[in-house]
mmCIF file of C-alpha atoms in Angstrom:
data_model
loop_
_atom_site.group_PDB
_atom_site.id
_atom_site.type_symbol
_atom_site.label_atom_id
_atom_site.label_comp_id
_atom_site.label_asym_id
_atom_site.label_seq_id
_atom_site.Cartn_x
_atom_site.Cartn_y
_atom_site.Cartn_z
ATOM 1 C CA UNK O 1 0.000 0.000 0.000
ATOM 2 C CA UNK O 2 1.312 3.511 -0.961
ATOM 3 C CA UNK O 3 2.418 5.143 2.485
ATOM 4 C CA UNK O 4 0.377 8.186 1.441
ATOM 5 C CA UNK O 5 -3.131 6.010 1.764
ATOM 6 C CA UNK O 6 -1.752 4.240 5.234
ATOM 7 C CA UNK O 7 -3.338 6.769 7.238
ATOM 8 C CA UNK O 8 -6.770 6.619 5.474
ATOM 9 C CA UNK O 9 -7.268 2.846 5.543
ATOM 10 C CA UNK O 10 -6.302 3.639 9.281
ATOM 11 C CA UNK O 11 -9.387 5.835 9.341
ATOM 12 C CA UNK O 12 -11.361 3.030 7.368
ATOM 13 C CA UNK O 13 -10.440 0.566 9.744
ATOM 14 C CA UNK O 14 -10.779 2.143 13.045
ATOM 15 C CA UNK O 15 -14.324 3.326 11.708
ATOM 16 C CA UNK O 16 -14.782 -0.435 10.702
ATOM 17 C CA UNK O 17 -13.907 -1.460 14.178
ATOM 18 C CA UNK O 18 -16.234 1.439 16.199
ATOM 19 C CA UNK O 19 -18.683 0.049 14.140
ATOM 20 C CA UNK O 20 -18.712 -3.437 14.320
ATOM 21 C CA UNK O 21 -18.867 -2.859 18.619
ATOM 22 C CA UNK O 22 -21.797 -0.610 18.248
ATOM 23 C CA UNK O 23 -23.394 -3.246 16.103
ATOM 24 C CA UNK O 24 -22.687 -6.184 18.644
ATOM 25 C CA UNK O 25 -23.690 -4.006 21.578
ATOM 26 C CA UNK O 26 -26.967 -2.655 20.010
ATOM 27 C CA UNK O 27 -28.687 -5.756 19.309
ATOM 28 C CA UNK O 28 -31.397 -6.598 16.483
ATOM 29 C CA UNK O 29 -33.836 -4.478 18.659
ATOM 30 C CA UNK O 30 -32.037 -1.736 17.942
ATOM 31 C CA UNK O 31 -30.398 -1.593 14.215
ATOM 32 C CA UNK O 32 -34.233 0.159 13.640
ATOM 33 C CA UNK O 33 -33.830 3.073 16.288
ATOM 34 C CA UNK O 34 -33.350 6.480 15.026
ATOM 35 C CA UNK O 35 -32.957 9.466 17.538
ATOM 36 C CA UNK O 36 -35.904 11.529 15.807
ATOM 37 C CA UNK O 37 -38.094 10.885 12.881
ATOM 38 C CA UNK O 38 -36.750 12.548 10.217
ATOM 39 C CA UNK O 39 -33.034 11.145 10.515
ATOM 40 C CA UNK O 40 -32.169 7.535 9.225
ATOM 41 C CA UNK O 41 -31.760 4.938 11.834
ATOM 42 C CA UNK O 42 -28.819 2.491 12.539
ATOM 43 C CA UNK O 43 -28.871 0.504 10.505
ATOM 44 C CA UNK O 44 -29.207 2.621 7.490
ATOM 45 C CA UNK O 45 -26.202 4.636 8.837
ATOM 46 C CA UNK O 46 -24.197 1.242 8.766
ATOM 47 C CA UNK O 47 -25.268 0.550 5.254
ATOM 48 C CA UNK O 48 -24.371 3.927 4.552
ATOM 49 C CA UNK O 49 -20.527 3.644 5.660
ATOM 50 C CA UNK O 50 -20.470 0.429 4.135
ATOM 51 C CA UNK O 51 -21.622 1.919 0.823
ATOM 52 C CA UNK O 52 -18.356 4.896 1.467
ATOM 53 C CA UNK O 53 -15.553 2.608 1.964
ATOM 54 C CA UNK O 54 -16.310 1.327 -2.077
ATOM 55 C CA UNK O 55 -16.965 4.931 -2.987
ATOM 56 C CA UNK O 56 -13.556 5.432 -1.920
ATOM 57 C CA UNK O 57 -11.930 2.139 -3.541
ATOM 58 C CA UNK O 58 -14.140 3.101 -6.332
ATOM 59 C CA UNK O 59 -12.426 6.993 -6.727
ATOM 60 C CA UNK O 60 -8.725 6.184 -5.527
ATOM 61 C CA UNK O 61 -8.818 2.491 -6.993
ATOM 62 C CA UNK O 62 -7.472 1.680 -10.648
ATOM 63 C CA UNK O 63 -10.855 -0.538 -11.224
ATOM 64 C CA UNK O 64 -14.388 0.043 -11.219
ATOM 65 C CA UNK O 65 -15.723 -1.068 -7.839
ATOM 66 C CA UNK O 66 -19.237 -1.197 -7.451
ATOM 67 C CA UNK O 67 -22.207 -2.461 -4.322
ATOM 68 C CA UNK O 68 -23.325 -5.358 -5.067
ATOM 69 C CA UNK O 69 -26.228 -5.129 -2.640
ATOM 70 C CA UNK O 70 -29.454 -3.518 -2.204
ATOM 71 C CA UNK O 71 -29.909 -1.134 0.974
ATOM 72 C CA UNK O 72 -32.128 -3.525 3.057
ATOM 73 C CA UNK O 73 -34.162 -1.594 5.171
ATOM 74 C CA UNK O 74 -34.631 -4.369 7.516
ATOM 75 C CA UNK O 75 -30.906 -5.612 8.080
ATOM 76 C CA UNK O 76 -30.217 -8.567 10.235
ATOM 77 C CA UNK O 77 -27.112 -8.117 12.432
ATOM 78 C CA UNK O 78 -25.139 -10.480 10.426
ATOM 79 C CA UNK O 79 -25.842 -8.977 7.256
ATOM 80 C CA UNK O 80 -24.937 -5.787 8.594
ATOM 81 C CA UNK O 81 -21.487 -7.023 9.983
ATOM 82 C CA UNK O 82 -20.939 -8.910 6.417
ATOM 83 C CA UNK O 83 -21.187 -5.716 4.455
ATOM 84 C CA UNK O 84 -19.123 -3.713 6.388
ATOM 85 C CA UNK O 85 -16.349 -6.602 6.342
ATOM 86 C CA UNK O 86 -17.249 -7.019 2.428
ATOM 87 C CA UNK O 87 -16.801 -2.972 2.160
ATOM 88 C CA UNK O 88 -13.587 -2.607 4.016
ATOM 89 C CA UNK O 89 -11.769 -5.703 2.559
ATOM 90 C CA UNK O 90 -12.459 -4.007 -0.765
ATOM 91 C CA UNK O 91 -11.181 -1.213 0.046
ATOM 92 C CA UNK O 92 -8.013 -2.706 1.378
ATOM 93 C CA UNK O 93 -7.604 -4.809 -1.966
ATOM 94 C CA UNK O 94 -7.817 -1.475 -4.095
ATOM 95 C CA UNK O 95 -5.834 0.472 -2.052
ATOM 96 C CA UNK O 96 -3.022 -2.364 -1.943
ATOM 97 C CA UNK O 97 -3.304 -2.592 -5.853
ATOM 98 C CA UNK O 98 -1.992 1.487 -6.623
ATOM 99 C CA UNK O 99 0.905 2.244 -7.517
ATOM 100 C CA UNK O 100 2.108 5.451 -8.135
ATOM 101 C CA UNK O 101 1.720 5.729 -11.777
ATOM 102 C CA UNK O 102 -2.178 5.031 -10.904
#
């Protein structure tokens, strides 16, 4: 990986990891909540950072990259965890694929 994109795959990561705990600790109860009615709840924020880290394979990266899954608006835990992994390890495969003439 180009030492120039170390320190945002850091970001990717750590976000990854803060995540994946608030996932765990919320429970399937709770990937619905939303603090007020007119903002999205859990789990569509998850989704939503899932759906970043291949927005940002898919700008630095030297390939197309590209969700392959719908926004479910009724995500199970797992599902949730399993894009998120999906999202990041794709990030990490296009990041370690530049070079600098990309």
């Amino acid at each position: 990986m180009l030492s120039v994109l170390i320190p945002v795959f850091q970001q990717l990561d750590e976000t990854y990891e803060a995540v994946r705990i608030s996932i765990e600790l919320a429970g399937r109860d709770r990937l619905g909540w939303k603090p007020a009615d007119d903002v999205p709840t859990f789990a569509m924020i998850v989704e939503h950072i899932a759906s970043a880290n291949l927005t940002y394979a898919a700008v630095i990266g030297p390939v197309d990259v590209r969700r392959k899954w719908e926004l479910d608006p009724f995500p199970s835990k797992e599902w949730l965890l399993d894009r998120l992994q999906e999202s990041l390890a794709t990030a990490q495969e296009t990041f370690e694929q530049l070079t600098d003439e990309n």
